[in-house]
Amino acid sequence: MVHHHHNCLNTKKPYVKLCRLCIDSCPHQAISIYRELNSQRCTECGICMAVCPSDGFIYYSTSKLHEFMLEAEKIVLNCPQAMNAGHEIPCLGILDRDSWLALLIAAGEKEVTLVTGVCAACPDKKACAVSVQVFKEIHTSWPDHPALRLKVAPDDGGSAPGGEITSVQARRGGKGWRDIGREKLEAMLPGITSDEAYPIPKARQFLREVWQSRKSAIGALPLPALEVSEGCRECGECAAVCPQGALTNKEKGEQLTLIYEPLKCVGCRRCLNICRSQALSMEYKPLSYRLFTGKILVHQGKQRL
């Protein structure tokens, strides 16, 4: 996992209530209040990445994962506790809502298989459970989605060339997956900067890319949508606290127009929390590609005292 300081919502736009999703969700208490990782505790389960709405924490090989998903004839993802069947990811825990949606869209045109070990016996089972719960929520709101295959295949030893049975550590020169991961990260450190910042998370960018190629087949996806009721007092505070620029207001005299961009919204709910009239709400609704990538006028009215 890599922490991009300037991608953190707390850095993008300071707010009275700090975001602590990564700290509070980590099952191993490996993240300090300064977002520093304790390498002795961190198991690279990816839950910090899955719950972080803005890529403050991100899997360092995310771009390679996305390239594999686009180019492979069959998408096979396996965790380190499973047999080496395809592209290895640290855990299903790294898959957030956008990643699951992108996988489901891809499953409409190619076979998608997830290979896991026995999750109940894994120290990262909490991360996996959080990700699976997200998938269940998507399944409930999109029951006719393309099918994924799940295969449980613990890595109890594999066949090396010549038919010999070897363990995963033996196939990797006696090193465990955590050692391999650290070596990969150390090799990449010269090209990684914690100051990298971008407005749209990479999983959201990838979802847009995959959906764009399949928008004729996928008419709508269950995505968070902001609504503004008649109780809005046109104060503009919601747009002022949005760290993503997903909400903007345009003032013309006493008239205020509130514009919402779903692509930029990461569901941090700051706008809902600051609204004194409680006029804002967010629910998952079927959005078309045009609405997802466009600008939506959610409210227009005269300012009231």
PDB file of C-alpha atoms in Angstrom:
ATOM      1  CA  MET A   1       0.000   0.000   0.000  1.00  0.00           C
ATOM      2  CA  VAL A   2       1.152   3.543  -0.760  1.00  0.00           C
ATOM      3  CA  HIS A   3      -0.124   6.656   0.982  1.00  0.00           C
ATOM      4  CA  HIS A   4      -0.620   9.730  -1.205  1.00  0.00           C
ATOM      5  CA  HIS A   5      -0.729  12.551   1.305  1.00  0.00           C
ATOM      6  CA  HIS A   6      -2.240  15.109  -1.050  1.00  0.00           C
ATOM      7  CA  ASN A   7      -4.989  12.718  -2.114  1.00  0.00           C
ATOM      8  CA  CYS A   8      -6.253  12.416   1.469  1.00  0.00           C
ATOM      9  CA  LEU A   9      -9.523  14.298   1.979  1.00  0.00           C
ATOM     10  CA  ASN A  10      -8.097  15.861   5.141  1.00  0.00           C
ATOM     11  CA  THR A  11      -5.354  17.443   3.042  1.00  0.00           C
ATOM     12  CA  LYS A  12      -7.439  18.361   0.005  1.00  0.00           C
ATOM     13  CA  LYS A  13      -9.788  20.447   2.096  1.00  0.00           C
ATOM     14  CA  PRO A  14      -9.474  20.569   5.902  1.00  0.00           C
ATOM     15  CA  TYR A  15     -12.714  19.942   7.751  1.00  0.00           C
ATOM     16  CA  VAL A  16     -13.740  20.097  11.396  1.00  0.00           C
ATOM     17  CA  LYS A  17     -14.397  16.343  11.463  1.00  0.00           C
ATOM     18  CA  LEU A  18     -11.325  14.504  10.208  1.00  0.00           C
ATOM     19  CA  CYS A  19     -11.759  11.411   8.048  1.00  0.00           C
ATOM     20  CA  ARG A  20     -10.484   8.356   9.954  1.00  0.00           C
ATOM     21  CA  LEU A  21     -11.843   5.554   7.791  1.00  0.00           C
ATOM     22  CA  CYS A  22      -8.426   3.998   7.150  1.00  0.00           C
ATOM     23  CA  ILE A  23      -7.393   4.122  10.822  1.00  0.00           C
ATOM     24  CA  ASP A  24     -10.677   2.842  12.210  1.00  0.00           C
ATOM     25  CA  SER A  25     -11.064   0.071   9.614  1.00  0.00           C
ATOM     26  CA  CYS A  26      -7.569  -1.438   9.855  1.00  0.00           C
ATOM     27  CA  PRO A  27      -7.965  -4.821  11.612  1.00  0.00           C
ATOM     28  CA  HIS A  28      -4.285  -4.845  12.630  1.00  0.00           C
ATOM     29  CA  GLN A  29      -4.022  -1.276  13.993  1.00  0.00           C
ATOM     30  CA  ALA A  30      -1.186  -0.679  11.566  1.00  0.00           C
ATOM     31  CA  ILE A  31      -2.005   2.956  10.671  1.00  0.00           C
ATOM     32  CA  SER A  32      -1.045   5.852  12.925  1.00  0.00           C
ATOM     33  CA  ILE A  33      -2.955   9.139  13.238  1.00  0.00           C
ATOM     34  CA  TYR A  34      -0.328  10.559  10.851  1.00  0.00           C
ATOM     35  CA  ARG A  35      -1.238   7.891   8.250  1.00  0.00           C
ATOM     36  CA  GLU A  36       2.064   6.100   8.731  1.00  0.00           C
ATOM     37  CA  LEU A  37       2.126   2.335   8.155  1.00  0.00           C
ATOM     38  CA  ASN A  38       3.650   0.019  10.743  1.00  0.00           C
ATOM     39  CA  SER A  39       5.380  -2.556   8.532  1.00  0.00           C
ATOM     40  CA  GLN A  40       5.474  -5.107  11.352  1.00  0.00           C
ATOM     41  CA  ARG A  41       1.691  -5.068  11.677  1.00  0.00           C
ATOM     42  CA  CYS A  42       0.547  -4.369   8.127  1.00  0.00           C
ATOM     43  CA  THR A  43      -0.404  -7.492   6.153  1.00  0.00           C
ATOM     44  CA  GLU A  44      -1.267  -5.574   2.954  1.00  0.00           C
ATOM     45  CA  CYS A  45      -4.892  -6.704   3.218  1.00  0.00           C
ATOM     46  CA  GLY A  46      -5.989  -3.585   1.341  1.00  0.00           C
ATOM     47  CA  ILE A  47      -8.909  -2.591   3.550  1.00  0.00           C
ATOM     48  CA  CYS A  48      -7.451   0.914   3.928  1.00  0.00           C
ATOM     49  CA  MET A  49      -7.550   1.252   0.153  1.00  0.00           C
ATOM     50  CA  ALA A  50     -11.091  -0.083  -0.152  1.00  0.00           C
ATOM     51  CA  VAL A  51     -12.537   2.275   2.476  1.00  0.00           C
ATOM     52  CA  CYS A  52     -10.517   5.358   1.485  1.00  0.00           C
ATOM     53  CA  PRO A  53     -12.773   7.358  -0.833  1.00  0.00           C
ATOM     54  CA  SER A  54     -10.055   9.411  -2.518  1.00  0.00           C
ATOM     55  CA  ASP A  55      -6.958   7.198  -3.031  1.00  0.00           C
ATOM     56  CA  GLY A  56      -5.218   8.474   0.080  1.00  0.00           C
ATOM     57  CA  PHE A  57      -4.185   4.842   0.393  1.00  0.00           C
ATOM     58  CA  ILE A  58      -3.810   2.905  -2.836  1.00  0.00           C
ATOM     59  CA  TYR A  59      -2.364  -0.418  -3.972  1.00  0.00           C
ATOM     60  CA  TYR A  60       0.920   0.523  -5.674  1.00  0.00           C
ATOM     61  CA  SER A  61       0.301  -1.859  -8.603  1.00  0.00           C
ATOM     62  CA  THR A  62      -3.227  -0.661  -9.356  1.00  0.00           C
ATOM     63  CA  SER A  63      -2.316   0.501 -12.862  1.00  0.00           C
ATOM     64  CA  LYS A  64      -0.871  -2.918 -13.733  1.00  0.00           C
ATOM     65  CA  LEU A  65      -4.004  -4.597 -12.392  1.00  0.00           C
ATOM     66  CA  HIS A  66      -6.184  -2.424 -14.603  1.00  0.00           C
ATOM     67  CA  GLU A  67      -3.986  -3.120 -17.636  1.00  0.00           C
ATOM     68  CA  PHE A  68      -4.310  -6.852 -17.010  1.00  0.00           C
ATOM     69  CA  MET A  69      -8.101  -6.617 -16.749  1.00  0.00           C
ATOM     70  CA  LEU A  70      -8.293  -4.746 -20.051  1.00  0.00           C
ATOM     71  CA  GLU A  71      -5.873  -6.906 -22.026  1.00  0.00           C
ATOM     72  CA  ALA A  72      -6.454 -10.450 -20.709  1.00  0.00           C
ATOM     73  CA  GLU A  73      -8.755 -12.740 -22.670  1.00  0.00           C
ATOM     74  CA  LYS A  74      -9.889 -14.208 -19.348  1.00  0.00           C
ATOM     75  CA  ILE A  75      -9.631 -12.281 -16.086  1.00  0.00           C
ATOM     76  CA  VAL A  76      -8.357 -14.470 -13.258  1.00  0.00           C
ATOM     77  CA  LEU A  77      -7.452 -12.805  -9.955  1.00  0.00           C
ATOM     78  CA  ASN A  78      -6.015 -14.779  -7.063  1.00  0.00           C
ATOM     79  CA  CYS A  79      -5.057 -13.841  -3.522  1.00  0.00           C
ATOM     80  CA  PRO A  80      -1.692 -14.895  -2.014  1.00  0.00           C
ATOM     81  CA  GLN A  81      -3.352 -17.691  -0.014  1.00  0.00           C
ATOM     82  CA  ALA A  82      -4.720 -19.313  -3.197  1.00  0.00           C
ATOM     83  CA  MET A  83      -3.115 -21.263  -5.997  1.00  0.00           C
ATOM     84  CA  ASN A  84      -1.285 -19.048  -8.478  1.00  0.00           C
ATOM     85  CA  ALA A  85      -3.933 -18.999 -11.194  1.00  0.00           C
ATOM     86  CA  GLY A  86      -3.699 -15.543 -12.712  1.00  0.00           C
ATOM     87  CA  HIS A  87      -2.925 -12.006 -11.592  1.00  0.00           C
ATOM     88  CA  GLU A  88      -2.167 -11.925  -7.875  1.00  0.00           C
ATOM     89  CA  ILE A  89      -3.737  -9.242  -5.699  1.00  0.00           C
ATOM     90  CA  PRO A  90      -3.058  -8.797  -1.954  1.00  0.00           C
ATOM     91  CA  CYS A  91      -6.648  -9.679  -1.004  1.00  0.00           C
ATOM     92  CA  LEU A  92     -10.221  -9.252  -2.188  1.00  0.00           C
ATOM     93  CA  GLY A  93     -10.186  -6.473   0.391  1.00  0.00           C
ATOM     94  CA  ILE A  94      -8.665  -4.061  -2.156  1.00  0.00           C
ATOM     95  CA  LEU A  95     -11.814  -4.200  -4.293  1.00  0.00           C
ATOM     96  CA  ASP A  96     -14.072  -1.219  -3.570  1.00  0.00           C
ATOM     97  CA  ARG A  97     -17.463  -0.502  -5.125  1.00  0.00           C
ATOM     98  CA  ASP A  98     -16.018   0.988  -8.319  1.00  0.00           C
ATOM     99  CA  SER A  99     -13.664  -1.991  -8.768  1.00  0.00           C
ATOM    100  CA  TRP A 100     -16.521  -4.475  -8.353  1.00  0.00           C
ATOM    101  CA  LEU A 101     -18.647  -2.576 -10.876  1.00  0.00           C
ATOM    102  CA  ALA A 102     -15.777  -2.540 -13.381  1.00  0.00           C
ATOM    103  CA  LEU A 103     -15.286  -6.302 -12.930  1.00  0.00           C
ATOM    104  CA  LEU A 104     -18.993  -6.933 -13.482  1.00  0.00           C
ATOM    105  CA  ILE A 105     -19.019  -4.837 -16.641  1.00  0.00           C
ATOM    106  CA  ALA A 106     -15.974  -6.742 -17.921  1.00  0.00           C
ATOM    107  CA  ALA A 107     -17.746 -10.026 -17.119  1.00  0.00           C
ATOM    108  CA  GLY A 108     -20.281  -9.135 -19.780  1.00  0.00           C
ATOM    109  CA  GLU A 109     -17.738  -9.826 -22.508  1.00  0.00           C
ATOM    110  CA  LYS A 110     -15.104 -12.111 -20.967  1.00  0.00           C
ATOM    111  CA  GLU A 111     -14.857 -14.756 -18.253  1.00  0.00           C
ATOM    112  CA  VAL A 112     -14.006 -13.369 -14.806  1.00  0.00           C
ATOM    113  CA  THR A 113     -12.827 -15.716 -12.026  1.00  0.00           C
ATOM    114  CA  LEU A 114     -11.747 -14.896  -8.490  1.00  0.00           C
ATOM    115  CA  VAL A 115      -9.579 -17.540  -6.808  1.00  0.00           C
ATOM    116  CA  THR A 116      -9.206 -17.430  -3.034  1.00  0.00           C
ATOM    117  CA  GLY A 117      -7.798 -19.527  -0.234  1.00  0.00           C
ATOM    118  CA  VAL A 118      -9.873 -20.395   2.823  1.00  0.00           C
ATOM    119  CA  CYS A 119     -10.841 -16.891   3.932  1.00  0.00           C
ATOM    120  CA  ALA A 120     -12.078 -18.004   7.358  1.00  0.00           C
ATOM    121  CA  ALA A 121      -8.544 -19.117   8.233  1.00  0.00           C
ATOM    122  CA  CYS A 122      -6.868 -15.978   6.863  1.00  0.00           C
ATOM    123  CA  PRO A 123      -5.669 -13.123   9.128  1.00  0.00           C
ATOM    124  CA  ASP A 124      -7.106 -10.712   6.550  1.00  0.00           C
ATOM    125  CA  LYS A 125     -10.629 -12.131   6.652  1.00  0.00           C
ATOM    126  CA  LYS A 126     -12.065  -8.820   7.903  1.00  0.00           C
ATOM    127  CA  ALA A 127     -10.828  -7.027   4.793  1.00  0.00           C
ATOM    128  CA  CYS A 128     -12.320  -9.731   2.598  1.00  0.00           C
ATOM    129  CA  ALA A 129     -15.630  -9.553   4.493  1.00  0.00           C
ATOM    130  CA  VAL A 130     -15.890  -5.780   3.964  1.00  0.00           C
ATOM    131  CA  SER A 131     -15.310  -6.172   0.233  1.00  0.00           C
ATOM    132  CA  VAL A 132     -17.773  -9.060  -0.066  1.00  0.00           C
ATOM    133  CA  GLN A 133     -20.418  -6.988   1.724  1.00  0.00           C
ATOM    134  CA  VAL A 134     -19.955  -4.249  -0.893  1.00  0.00           C
ATOM    135  CA  PHE A 135     -20.462  -6.851  -3.617  1.00  0.00           C
ATOM    136  CA  LYS A 136     -23.655  -8.071  -1.933  1.00  0.00           C
ATOM    137  CA  GLU A 137     -25.005  -4.521  -1.881  1.00  0.00           C
ATOM    138  CA  ILE A 138     -24.288  -4.181  -5.599  1.00  0.00           C
ATOM    139  CA  HIS A 139     -25.948  -7.540  -6.276  1.00  0.00           C
ATOM    140  CA  THR A 140     -29.079  -6.418  -4.427  1.00  0.00           C
ATOM    141  CA  SER A 141     -29.368  -3.206  -6.443  1.00  0.00           C
ATOM    142  CA  TRP A 142     -28.273  -4.812  -9.757  1.00  0.00           C
ATOM    143  CA  PRO A 143     -29.546  -8.413  -9.594  1.00  0.00           C
ATOM    144  CA  ASP A 144     -29.222  -9.115 -13.342  1.00  0.00           C
ATOM    145  CA  HIS A 145     -25.543  -8.180 -13.543  1.00  0.00           C
ATOM    146  CA  PRO A 146     -23.118 -10.408 -15.537  1.00  0.00           C
ATOM    147  CA  ALA A 147     -21.921 -13.409 -13.551  1.00  0.00           C
ATOM    148  CA  LEU A 148     -18.553 -13.816 -11.828  1.00  0.00           C
ATOM    149  CA  ARG A 149     -16.968 -17.137 -10.905  1.00  0.00           C
ATOM    150  CA  LEU A 150     -15.555 -17.736  -7.424  1.00  0.00           C
ATOM    151  CA  LYS A 151     -13.153 -20.599  -6.851  1.00  0.00           C
ATOM    152  CA  VAL A 152     -11.723 -21.628  -3.479  1.00  0.00           C
ATOM    153  CA  ALA A 153      -8.323 -23.194  -4.108  1.00  0.00           C
ATOM    154  CA  PRO A 154      -5.885 -22.986  -1.173  1.00  0.00           C
ATOM    155  CA  ASP A 155      -2.212 -22.922  -2.085  1.00  0.00           C
ATOM    156  CA  ASP A 156      -1.147 -26.211  -0.484  1.00  0.00           C
ATOM    157  CA  GLY A 157       1.626 -26.726  -2.992  1.00  0.00           C
ATOM    158  CA  GLY A 158       1.870 -26.564  -6.746  1.00  0.00           C
ATOM    159  CA  SER A 159       3.320 -28.491  -9.601  1.00  0.00           C
ATOM    160  CA  ALA A 160       6.705 -27.299 -10.749  1.00  0.00           C
ATOM    161  CA  PRO A 161       8.046 -28.189 -14.218  1.00  0.00           C
ATOM    162  CA  GLY A 162       8.734 -31.915 -14.205  1.00  0.00           C
ATOM    163  CA  GLY A 163       5.851 -32.755 -11.893  1.00  0.00           C
ATOM    164  CA  GLU A 164       7.456 -32.034  -8.512  1.00  0.00           C
ATOM    165  CA  ILE A 165       5.179 -30.690  -5.792  1.00  0.00           C
ATOM    166  CA  THR A 166       6.523 -27.508  -4.234  1.00  0.00           C
ATOM    167  CA  SER A 167       5.180 -24.901  -1.843  1.00  0.00           C
ATOM    168  CA  VAL A 168       4.584 -21.310  -2.880  1.00  0.00           C
ATOM    169  CA  GLN A 169       7.634 -20.266  -0.818  1.00  0.00           C
ATOM    170  CA  ALA A 170       9.807 -22.804  -2.633  1.00  0.00           C
ATOM    171  CA  ARG A 171       8.581 -21.594  -6.024  1.00  0.00           C
ATOM    172  CA  ARG A 172       9.597 -18.078  -4.976  1.00  0.00           C
ATOM    173  CA  GLY A 173      13.044 -18.896  -3.696  1.00  0.00           C
ATOM    174  CA  GLY A 174      12.043 -19.521  -0.099  1.00  0.00           C
ATOM    175  CA  LYS A 175      10.365 -16.141   0.308  1.00  0.00           C
ATOM    176  CA  GLY A 176       6.833 -15.506   1.516  1.00  0.00           C
ATOM    177  CA  TRP A 177       4.381 -13.227  -0.286  1.00  0.00           C
ATOM    178  CA  ARG A 178       4.993 -10.384   2.164  1.00  0.00           C
ATOM    179  CA  ASP A 179       8.744 -10.513   1.424  1.00  0.00           C
ATOM    180  CA  ILE A 180       8.051 -10.526  -2.303  1.00  0.00           C
ATOM    181  CA  GLY A 181       5.689  -7.573  -1.908  1.00  0.00           C
ATOM    182  CA  ARG A 182       8.224  -5.524   0.039  1.00  0.00           C
ATOM    183  CA  GLU A 183      10.937  -6.213  -2.533  1.00  0.00           C
ATOM    184  CA  LYS A 184       8.639  -5.085  -5.342  1.00  0.00           C
ATOM    185  CA  LEU A 185       7.796  -1.929  -3.450  1.00  0.00           C
ATOM    186  CA  GLU A 186      11.427  -1.144  -2.680  1.00  0.00           C
ATOM    187  CA  ALA A 187      12.271  -1.565  -6.355  1.00  0.00           C
ATOM    188  CA  MET A 188       9.546   0.890  -7.289  1.00  0.00           C
ATOM    189  CA  LEU A 189      10.200   3.502  -4.612  1.00  0.00           C
ATOM    190  CA  PRO A 190      12.318   5.786  -6.848  1.00  0.00           C
ATOM    191  CA  GLY A 191       9.292   6.166  -9.131  1.00  0.00           C
ATOM    192  CA  ILE A 192       6.708   6.651  -6.386  1.00  0.00           C
ATOM    193  CA  THR A 193       5.900   9.966  -4.803  1.00  0.00           C
ATOM    194  CA  SER A 194       3.650  10.450  -1.812  1.00  0.00           C
ATOM    195  CA  ASP A 195       2.882  13.927  -3.165  1.00  0.00           C
ATOM    196  CA  GLU A 196       0.960  12.574  -6.159  1.00  0.00           C
ATOM    197  CA  ALA A 197      -2.549  13.991  -6.299  1.00  0.00           C
ATOM    198  CA  TYR A 198      -5.438  13.609  -8.716  1.00  0.00           C
ATOM    199  CA  PRO A 199      -9.104  14.600  -8.385  1.00  0.00           C
ATOM    200  CA  ILE A 200     -10.706  11.325  -9.499  1.00  0.00           C
ATOM    201  CA  PRO A 201      -9.676   8.015  -7.821  1.00  0.00           C
ATOM    202  CA  LYS A 202      -8.057   5.472 -10.146  1.00  0.00           C
ATOM    203  CA  ALA A 203     -10.782   2.877  -9.597  1.00  0.00           C
ATOM    204  CA  ARG A 204     -13.368   5.482 -10.649  1.00  0.00           C
ATOM    205  CA  GLN A 205     -11.291   6.394 -13.703  1.00  0.00           C
ATOM    206  CA  PHE A 206     -11.070   2.717 -14.633  1.00  0.00           C
ATOM    207  CA  LEU A 207     -14.813   2.241 -14.158  1.00  0.00           C
ATOM    208  CA  ARG A 208     -15.435   5.128 -16.552  1.00  0.00           C
ATOM    209  CA  GLU A 209     -13.036   3.636 -19.104  1.00  0.00           C
ATOM    210  CA  VAL A 210     -14.567   0.147 -18.957  1.00  0.00           C
ATOM    211  CA  TRP A 211     -18.133   1.456 -19.010  1.00  0.00           C
ATOM    212  CA  GLN A 212     -17.416   3.770 -21.945  1.00  0.00           C
ATOM    213  CA  SER A 213     -16.551   0.741 -24.092  1.00  0.00           C
ATOM    214  CA  ARG A 214     -19.718  -1.078 -22.981  1.00  0.00           C
ATOM    215  CA  LYS A 215     -22.247   1.717 -22.490  1.00  0.00           C
ATOM    216  CA  SER A 216     -24.478   0.369 -25.267  1.00  0.00           C
ATOM    217  CA  ALA A 217     -24.811  -2.919 -23.333  1.00  0.00           C
ATOM    218  CA  ILE A 218     -24.897  -1.440 -19.818  1.00  0.00           C
ATOM    219  CA  GLY A 219     -27.603   1.196 -19.744  1.00  0.00           C
ATOM    220  CA  ALA A 220     -27.329   2.125 -16.074  1.00  0.00           C
ATOM    221  CA  LEU A 221     -25.376   1.283 -12.928  1.00  0.00           C
ATOM    222  CA  PRO A 222     -26.350   1.611  -9.241  1.00  0.00           C
ATOM    223  CA  LEU A 223     -24.350   4.663  -8.176  1.00  0.00           C
ATOM    224  CA  PRO A 224     -24.618   7.259  -5.403  1.00  0.00           C
ATOM    225  CA  ALA A 225     -26.817  10.175  -6.400  1.00  0.00           C
ATOM    226  CA  LEU A 226     -27.225  13.413  -4.488  1.00  0.00           C
ATOM    227  CA  GLU A 227     -30.692  14.892  -4.046  1.00  0.00           C
ATOM    228  CA  VAL A 228     -31.686  18.313  -2.749  1.00  0.00           C
ATOM    229  CA  SER A 229     -35.132  18.861  -1.249  1.00  0.00           C
ATOM    230  CA  GLU A 230     -37.270  21.990  -1.193  1.00  0.00           C
ATOM    231  CA  GLY A 231     -35.916  22.709   2.269  1.00  0.00           C
ATOM    232  CA  CYS A 232     -32.637  23.989   0.777  1.00  0.00           C
ATOM    233  CA  ARG A 233     -31.886  27.550   1.886  1.00  0.00           C
ATOM    234  CA  GLU A 234     -29.354  28.167  -0.901  1.00  0.00           C
ATOM    235  CA  CYS A 235     -26.541  28.954   1.551  1.00  0.00           C
ATOM    236  CA  GLY A 236     -23.900  27.270  -0.633  1.00  0.00           C
ATOM    237  CA  GLU A 237     -22.039  25.728   2.312  1.00  0.00           C
ATOM    238  CA  CYS A 238     -22.276  22.217   0.845  1.00  0.00           C
ATOM    239  CA  ALA A 239     -20.291  23.244  -2.216  1.00  0.00           C
ATOM    240  CA  ALA A 240     -17.793  25.139  -0.071  1.00  0.00           C
ATOM    241  CA  VAL A 241     -16.836  22.040   1.965  1.00  0.00           C
ATOM    242  CA  CYS A 242     -16.747  19.528  -0.928  1.00  0.00           C
ATOM    243  CA  PRO A 243     -13.102  18.341  -1.147  1.00  0.00           C
ATOM    244  CA  GLN A 244     -13.578  16.879  -4.627  1.00  0.00           C
ATOM    245  CA  GLY A 245     -15.187  19.807  -6.421  1.00  0.00           C
ATOM    246  CA  ALA A 246     -18.153  17.522  -7.119  1.00  0.00           C
ATOM    247  CA  LEU A 247     -20.543  20.260  -5.956  1.00  0.00           C
ATOM    248  CA  THR A 248     -20.329  23.785  -7.325  1.00  0.00           C
ATOM    249  CA  ASN A 249     -22.695  26.712  -7.011  1.00  0.00           C
ATOM    250  CA  LYS A 250     -23.212  29.572  -9.393  1.00  0.00           C
ATOM    251  CA  GLU A 251     -24.627  32.796  -8.045  1.00  0.00           C
ATOM    252  CA  LYS A 252     -26.408  35.369 -10.162  1.00  0.00           C
ATOM    253  CA  GLY A 253     -27.844  38.064  -7.994  1.00  0.00           C
ATOM    254  CA  GLU A 254     -30.003  36.297  -5.411  1.00  0.00           C
ATOM    255  CA  GLN A 255     -30.266  33.187  -7.603  1.00  0.00           C
ATOM    256  CA  LEU A 256     -28.148  30.165  -6.705  1.00  0.00           C
ATOM    257  CA  THR A 257     -27.679  27.152  -8.979  1.00  0.00           C
ATOM    258  CA  LEU A 258     -26.193  23.972  -7.502  1.00  0.00           C
ATOM    259  CA  ILE A 259     -24.391  21.626  -9.928  1.00  0.00           C
ATOM    260  CA  TYR A 260     -23.474  18.029  -9.056  1.00  0.00           C
ATOM    261  CA  GLU A 261     -20.867  15.869 -10.858  1.00  0.00           C
ATOM    262  CA  PRO A 262     -21.248  12.164  -9.881  1.00  0.00           C
ATOM    263  CA  LEU A 263     -17.898  11.208 -11.446  1.00  0.00           C
ATOM    264  CA  LYS A 264     -16.032  13.390  -8.958  1.00  0.00           C
ATOM    265  CA  CYS A 265     -18.158  12.495  -5.916  1.00  0.00           C
ATOM    266  CA  VAL A 266     -16.556   9.973  -3.541  1.00  0.00           C
ATOM    267  CA  GLY A 267     -19.398   9.785  -1.035  1.00  0.00           C
ATOM    268  CA  CYS A 268     -17.606  11.463   1.872  1.00  0.00           C
ATOM    269  CA  ARG A 269     -20.971  12.959   2.959  1.00  0.00           C
ATOM    270  CA  ARG A 270     -19.479  16.241   4.140  1.00  0.00           C
ATOM    271  CA  CYS A 271     -22.196  18.095   2.252  1.00  0.00           C
ATOM    272  CA  LEU A 272     -24.900  16.137   4.082  1.00  0.00           C
ATOM    273  CA  ASN A 273     -23.300  16.678   7.467  1.00  0.00           C
ATOM    274  CA  ILE A 274     -22.940  20.440   7.121  1.00  0.00           C
ATOM    275  CA  CYS A 275     -26.441  21.086   5.753  1.00  0.00           C
ATOM    276  CA  ARG A 276     -28.297  22.835   8.587  1.00  0.00           C
ATOM    277  CA  SER A 277     -31.687  22.426   6.915  1.00  0.00           C
ATOM    278  CA  GLN A 278     -31.014  18.713   6.273  1.00  0.00           C
ATOM    279  CA  ALA A 279     -32.101  19.216   2.678  1.00  0.00           C
ATOM    280  CA  LEU A 280     -29.469  16.922   1.176  1.00  0.00           C
ATOM    281  CA  SER A 281     -29.623  13.150   0.887  1.00  0.00           C
ATOM    282  CA  MET A 282     -27.658  10.512  -0.998  1.00  0.00           C
ATOM    283  CA  GLU A 283     -29.002   7.206  -2.236  1.00  0.00           C
ATOM    284  CA  TYR A 284     -27.862   4.605  -4.727  1.00  0.00           C
ATOM    285  CA  LYS A 285     -29.849   4.970  -7.928  1.00  0.00           C
ATOM    286  CA  PRO A 286     -29.472   3.701 -11.504  1.00  0.00           C
ATOM    287  CA  LEU A 287     -27.465   6.305 -13.402  1.00  0.00           C
ATOM    288  CA  SER A 288     -26.754   6.263 -17.120  1.00  0.00           C
ATOM    289  CA  TYR A 289     -23.220   6.786 -18.429  1.00  0.00           C
ATOM    290  CA  ARG A 290     -24.204  10.270 -19.587  1.00  0.00           C
ATOM    291  CA  LEU A 291     -25.415  11.272 -16.124  1.00  0.00           C
ATOM    292  CA  PHE A 292     -22.452   9.585 -14.413  1.00  0.00           C
ATOM    293  CA  THR A 293     -19.897  11.551 -16.437  1.00  0.00           C
ATOM    294  CA  GLY A 294     -21.891  14.751 -16.822  1.00  0.00           C
ATOM    295  CA  LYS A 295     -23.114  17.667 -14.757  1.00  0.00           C
ATOM    296  CA  ILE A 296     -26.516  17.543 -13.079  1.00  0.00           C
ATOM    297  CA  LEU A 297     -28.495  20.561 -11.957  1.00  0.00           C
ATOM    298  CA  VAL A 298     -29.765  19.449  -8.559  1.00  0.00           C
ATOM    299  CA  HIS A 299     -31.183  22.717  -7.262  1.00  0.00           C
ATOM    300  CA  GLN A 300     -31.966  26.263  -8.254  1.00  0.00           C
ATOM    301  CA  GLY A 301     -33.551  28.945  -6.141  1.00  0.00           C
ATOM    302  CA  LYS A 302     -33.282  32.315  -4.430  1.00  0.00           C
ATOM    303  CA  GLN A 303     -31.188  32.659  -1.324  1.00  0.00           C
ATOM    304  CA  ARG A 304     -33.139  32.798   1.941  1.00  0.00           C
ATOM    305  CA  LEU A 305     -32.050  34.088   5.316  1.00  0.00           C
TER     306      LEU A 305
END
